mmCIF file of C-alpha atoms in Angstrom:
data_model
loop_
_atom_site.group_PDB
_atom_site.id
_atom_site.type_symbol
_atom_site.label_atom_id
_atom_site.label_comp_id
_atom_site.label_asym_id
_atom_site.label_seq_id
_atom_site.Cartn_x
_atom_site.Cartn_y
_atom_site.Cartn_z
ATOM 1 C CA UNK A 1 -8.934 -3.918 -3.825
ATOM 2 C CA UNK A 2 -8.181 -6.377 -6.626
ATOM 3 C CA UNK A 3 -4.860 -8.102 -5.918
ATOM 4 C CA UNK A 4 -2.788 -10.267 -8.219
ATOM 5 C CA UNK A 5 0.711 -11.163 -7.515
ATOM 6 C CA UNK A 6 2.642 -7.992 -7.050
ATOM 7 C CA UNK A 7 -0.280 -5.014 -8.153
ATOM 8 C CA UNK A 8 -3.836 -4.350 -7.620
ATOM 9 C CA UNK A 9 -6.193 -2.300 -9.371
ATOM 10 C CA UNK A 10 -9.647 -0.157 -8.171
ATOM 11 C CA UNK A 11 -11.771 1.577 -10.200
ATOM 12 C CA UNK A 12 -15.193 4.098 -9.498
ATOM 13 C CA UNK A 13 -17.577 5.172 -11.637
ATOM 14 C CA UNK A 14 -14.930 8.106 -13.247
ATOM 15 C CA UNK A 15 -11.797 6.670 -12.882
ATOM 16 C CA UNK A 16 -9.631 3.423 -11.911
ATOM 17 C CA UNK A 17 -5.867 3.202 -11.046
ATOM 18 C CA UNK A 18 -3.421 -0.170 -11.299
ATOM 19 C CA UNK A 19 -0.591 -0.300 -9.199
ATOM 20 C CA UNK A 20 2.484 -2.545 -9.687
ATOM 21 C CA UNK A 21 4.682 -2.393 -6.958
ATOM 22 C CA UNK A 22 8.479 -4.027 -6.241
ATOM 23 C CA UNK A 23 12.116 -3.145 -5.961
ATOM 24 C CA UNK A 24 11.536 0.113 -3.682
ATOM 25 C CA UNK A 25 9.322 1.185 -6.551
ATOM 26 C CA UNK A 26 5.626 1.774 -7.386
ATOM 27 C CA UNK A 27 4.133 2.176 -10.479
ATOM 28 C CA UNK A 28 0.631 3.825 -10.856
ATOM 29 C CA UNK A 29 -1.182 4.231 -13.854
ATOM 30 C CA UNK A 30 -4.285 6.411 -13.376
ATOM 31 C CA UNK A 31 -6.974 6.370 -16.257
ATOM 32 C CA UNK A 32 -10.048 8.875 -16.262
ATOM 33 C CA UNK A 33 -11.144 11.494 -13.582
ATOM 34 C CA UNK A 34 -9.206 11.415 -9.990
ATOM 35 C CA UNK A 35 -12.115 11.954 -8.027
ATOM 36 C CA UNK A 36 -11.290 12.453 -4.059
ATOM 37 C CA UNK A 37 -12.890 9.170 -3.288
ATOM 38 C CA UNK A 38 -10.684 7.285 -5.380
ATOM 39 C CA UNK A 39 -7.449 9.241 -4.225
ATOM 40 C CA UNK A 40 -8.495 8.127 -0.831
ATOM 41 C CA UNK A 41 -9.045 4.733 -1.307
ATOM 42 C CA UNK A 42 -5.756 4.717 -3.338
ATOM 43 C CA UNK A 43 -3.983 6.091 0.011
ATOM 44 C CA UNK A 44 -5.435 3.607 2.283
ATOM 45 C CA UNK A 45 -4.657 0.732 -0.037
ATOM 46 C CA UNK A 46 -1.036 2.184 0.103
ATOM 47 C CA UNK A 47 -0.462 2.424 3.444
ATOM 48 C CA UNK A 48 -1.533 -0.873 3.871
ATOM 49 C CA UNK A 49 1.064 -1.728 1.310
ATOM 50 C CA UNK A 50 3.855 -0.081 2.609
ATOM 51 C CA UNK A 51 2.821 -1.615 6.387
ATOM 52 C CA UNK A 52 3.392 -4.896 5.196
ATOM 53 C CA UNK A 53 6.632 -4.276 2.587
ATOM 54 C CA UNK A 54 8.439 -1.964 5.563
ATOM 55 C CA UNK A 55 10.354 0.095 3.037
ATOM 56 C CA UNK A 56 12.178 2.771 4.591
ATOM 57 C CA UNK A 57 11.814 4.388 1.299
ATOM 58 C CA UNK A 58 11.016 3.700 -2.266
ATOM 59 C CA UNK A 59 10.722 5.491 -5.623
ATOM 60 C CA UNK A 60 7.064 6.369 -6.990
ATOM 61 C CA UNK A 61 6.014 6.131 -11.476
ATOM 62 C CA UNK A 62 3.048 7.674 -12.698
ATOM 63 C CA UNK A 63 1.591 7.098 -15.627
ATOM 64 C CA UNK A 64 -0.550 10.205 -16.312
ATOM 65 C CA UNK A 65 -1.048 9.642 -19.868
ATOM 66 C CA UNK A 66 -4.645 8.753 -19.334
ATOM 67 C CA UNK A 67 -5.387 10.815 -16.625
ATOM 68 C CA UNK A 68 -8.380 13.776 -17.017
ATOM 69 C CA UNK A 69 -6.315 16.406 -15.570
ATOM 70 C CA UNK A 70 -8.588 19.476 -16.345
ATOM 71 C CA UNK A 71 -10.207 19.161 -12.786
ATOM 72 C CA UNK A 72 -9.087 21.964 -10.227
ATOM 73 C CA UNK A 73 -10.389 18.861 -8.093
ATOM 74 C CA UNK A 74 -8.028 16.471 -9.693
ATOM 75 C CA UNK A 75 -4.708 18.933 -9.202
ATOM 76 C CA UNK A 76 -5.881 19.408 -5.743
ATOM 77 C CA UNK A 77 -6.397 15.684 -4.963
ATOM 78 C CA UNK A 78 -3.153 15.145 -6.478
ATOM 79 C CA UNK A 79 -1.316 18.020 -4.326
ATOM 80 C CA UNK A 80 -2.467 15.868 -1.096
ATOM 81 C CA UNK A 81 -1.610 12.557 -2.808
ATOM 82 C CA UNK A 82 1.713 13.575 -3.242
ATOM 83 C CA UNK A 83 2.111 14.828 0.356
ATOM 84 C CA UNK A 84 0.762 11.434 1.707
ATOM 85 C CA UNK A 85 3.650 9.879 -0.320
ATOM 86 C CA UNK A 86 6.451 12.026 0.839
ATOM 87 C CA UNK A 87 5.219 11.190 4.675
ATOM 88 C CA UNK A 88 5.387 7.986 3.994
ATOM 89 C CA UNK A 89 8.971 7.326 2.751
ATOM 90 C CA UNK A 90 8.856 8.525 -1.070
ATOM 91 C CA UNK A 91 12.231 10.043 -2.411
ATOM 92 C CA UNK A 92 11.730 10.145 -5.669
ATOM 93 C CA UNK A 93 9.018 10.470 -8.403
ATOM 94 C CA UNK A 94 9.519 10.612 -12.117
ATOM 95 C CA UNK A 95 6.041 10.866 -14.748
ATOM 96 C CA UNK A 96 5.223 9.778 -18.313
ATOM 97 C CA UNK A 97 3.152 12.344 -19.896
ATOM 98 C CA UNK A 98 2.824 12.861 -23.512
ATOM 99 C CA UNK A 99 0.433 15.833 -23.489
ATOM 100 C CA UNK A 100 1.992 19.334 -23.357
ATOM 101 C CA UNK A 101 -0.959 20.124 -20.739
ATOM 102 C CA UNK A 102 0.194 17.355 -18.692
ATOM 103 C CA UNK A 103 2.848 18.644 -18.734
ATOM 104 C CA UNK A 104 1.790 21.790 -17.383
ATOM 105 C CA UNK A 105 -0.374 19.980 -14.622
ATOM 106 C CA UNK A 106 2.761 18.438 -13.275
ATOM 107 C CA UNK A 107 4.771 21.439 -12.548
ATOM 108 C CA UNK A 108 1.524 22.974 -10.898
ATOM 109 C CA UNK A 109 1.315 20.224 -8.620
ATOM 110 C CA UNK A 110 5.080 20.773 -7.811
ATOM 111 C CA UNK A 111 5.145 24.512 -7.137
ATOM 112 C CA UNK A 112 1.679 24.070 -4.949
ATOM 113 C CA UNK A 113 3.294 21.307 -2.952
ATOM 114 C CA UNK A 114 6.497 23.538 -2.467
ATOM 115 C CA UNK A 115 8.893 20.932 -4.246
ATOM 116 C CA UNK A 116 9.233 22.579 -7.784
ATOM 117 C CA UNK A 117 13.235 21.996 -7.146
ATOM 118 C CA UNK A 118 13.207 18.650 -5.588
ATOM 119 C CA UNK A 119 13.493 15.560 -6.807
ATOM 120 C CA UNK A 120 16.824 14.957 -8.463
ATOM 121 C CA UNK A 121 15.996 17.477 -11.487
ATOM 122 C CA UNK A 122 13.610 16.411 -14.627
ATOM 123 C CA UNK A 123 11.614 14.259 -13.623
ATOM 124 C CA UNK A 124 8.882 14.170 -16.859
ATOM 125 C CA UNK A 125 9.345 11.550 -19.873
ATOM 126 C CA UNK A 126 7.945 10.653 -22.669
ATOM 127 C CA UNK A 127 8.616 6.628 -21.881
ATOM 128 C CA UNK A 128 8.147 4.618 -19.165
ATOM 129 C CA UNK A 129 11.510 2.336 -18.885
ATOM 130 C CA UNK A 130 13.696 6.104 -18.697
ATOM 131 C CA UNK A 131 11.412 7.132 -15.642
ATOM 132 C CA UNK A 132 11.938 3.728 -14.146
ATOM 133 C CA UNK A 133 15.664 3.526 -15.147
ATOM 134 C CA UNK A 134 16.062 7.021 -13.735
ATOM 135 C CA UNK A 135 14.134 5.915 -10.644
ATOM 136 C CA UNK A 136 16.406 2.871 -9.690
ATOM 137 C CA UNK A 137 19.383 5.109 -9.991
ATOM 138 C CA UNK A 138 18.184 7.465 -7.389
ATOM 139 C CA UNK A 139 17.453 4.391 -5.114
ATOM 140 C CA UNK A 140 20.857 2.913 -5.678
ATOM 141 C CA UNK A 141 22.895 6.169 -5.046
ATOM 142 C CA UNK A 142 20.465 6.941 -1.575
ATOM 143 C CA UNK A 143 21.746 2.619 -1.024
ATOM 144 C CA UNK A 144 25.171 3.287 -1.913
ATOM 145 C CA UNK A 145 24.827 6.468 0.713
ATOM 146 C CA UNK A 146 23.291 4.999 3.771
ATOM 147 C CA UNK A 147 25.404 1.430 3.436
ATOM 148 C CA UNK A 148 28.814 3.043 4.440
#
C-alpha cells in the first residue's frame, strides 16, 4: 500500500484502485480488471483503515468508469466487496458510471447482494460531485438522527 496524505493506491498486473478517504466518506476509483487478489488486498487495506479512523459508519463512491466489468469474476468479487463494506459500517453507496453496461453491472450486483431497494433510492450518476453531494446528505440526516 502506497499512502499519501489522506488516500493510497495498489495496483496488480490487471488492475489498480486509488482510494481517497475523509469526512465519513471513501472514494474508490477502480481502473482495469478486479481480479480476486486485488479485491482482497483492497479489503485488508480497508479494514486497517477503518481500525484506525473508528467510524461508526461512513458513506462509500465508486468510480466504475474504468472498471472491466465483463468478468462473471469481477461481478462476483464485487458482490463480496460490497458485503465486506456493509459489515463494516457502510450506509450508503452512490456510483459514477457512464456506460449503459455499467450500468447494468450495478443493478446485478444489487439484486445478487439482496439490496436492489436499499440505499436511499438512485444511487448511479453520471458525475462525481452529485454522488458525493448525495452521499454527505445521507450522512448528515443518519447525524441529525442519532444526535437527539
Amino acid at each position: 500500500m502506497r499512502a499519501k496524505g489522506n488516500q493510497y493506491k495498489h495496483s496488480d498486473d490487471y488492475g489498480s484502485y486509488l482510494v481517497c478517504f475523509g469526512d465519513r466518506t471513501i472514494e474508490i476509483k477502480f481502473v482495469g480488471l478486479l481480479s480476486e487478489q486485488l479485491v482482497e488486498k483492497f479489503c485488508k487495506d480497508l479494514e486497517l483503515m477503518l481500525g484506525v479512523i473508528e467510524w461508526q459508519y461512513w458513506g462509500f463512491f465508486g468510480d466504475l468508469t474504468e472498471c472491466d466489468d465483463k468478468s462473471a469474476t469481477t461481478r462476483d468479487v464485487l458482490v463480496n466487496l460490497r458485503n465486506r463494506f456493509l459489515e463494516q459500517g457502510c450506509i450508503v453507496e452512490a456510483f459514477t458510471v457512464i456506460n449503459p453496461a455499467a450500468v447494468e453491472s450495478i443493478v446485478k450486483l444489487k439484486t445478487a447482494t439482496g439490496l436492489e431497494y436499499s440505499f436511499h433510492g438512485n444511487s448511479l450518476f453520471t458525475e462525481r460531485v452529485n454522488a458525493i453531494e448525495f452521499i454527505h446528505n445521507v450522512l448528515l440526516k443518519v447525524k441529525n438522527k442519532t444526535t437527539k
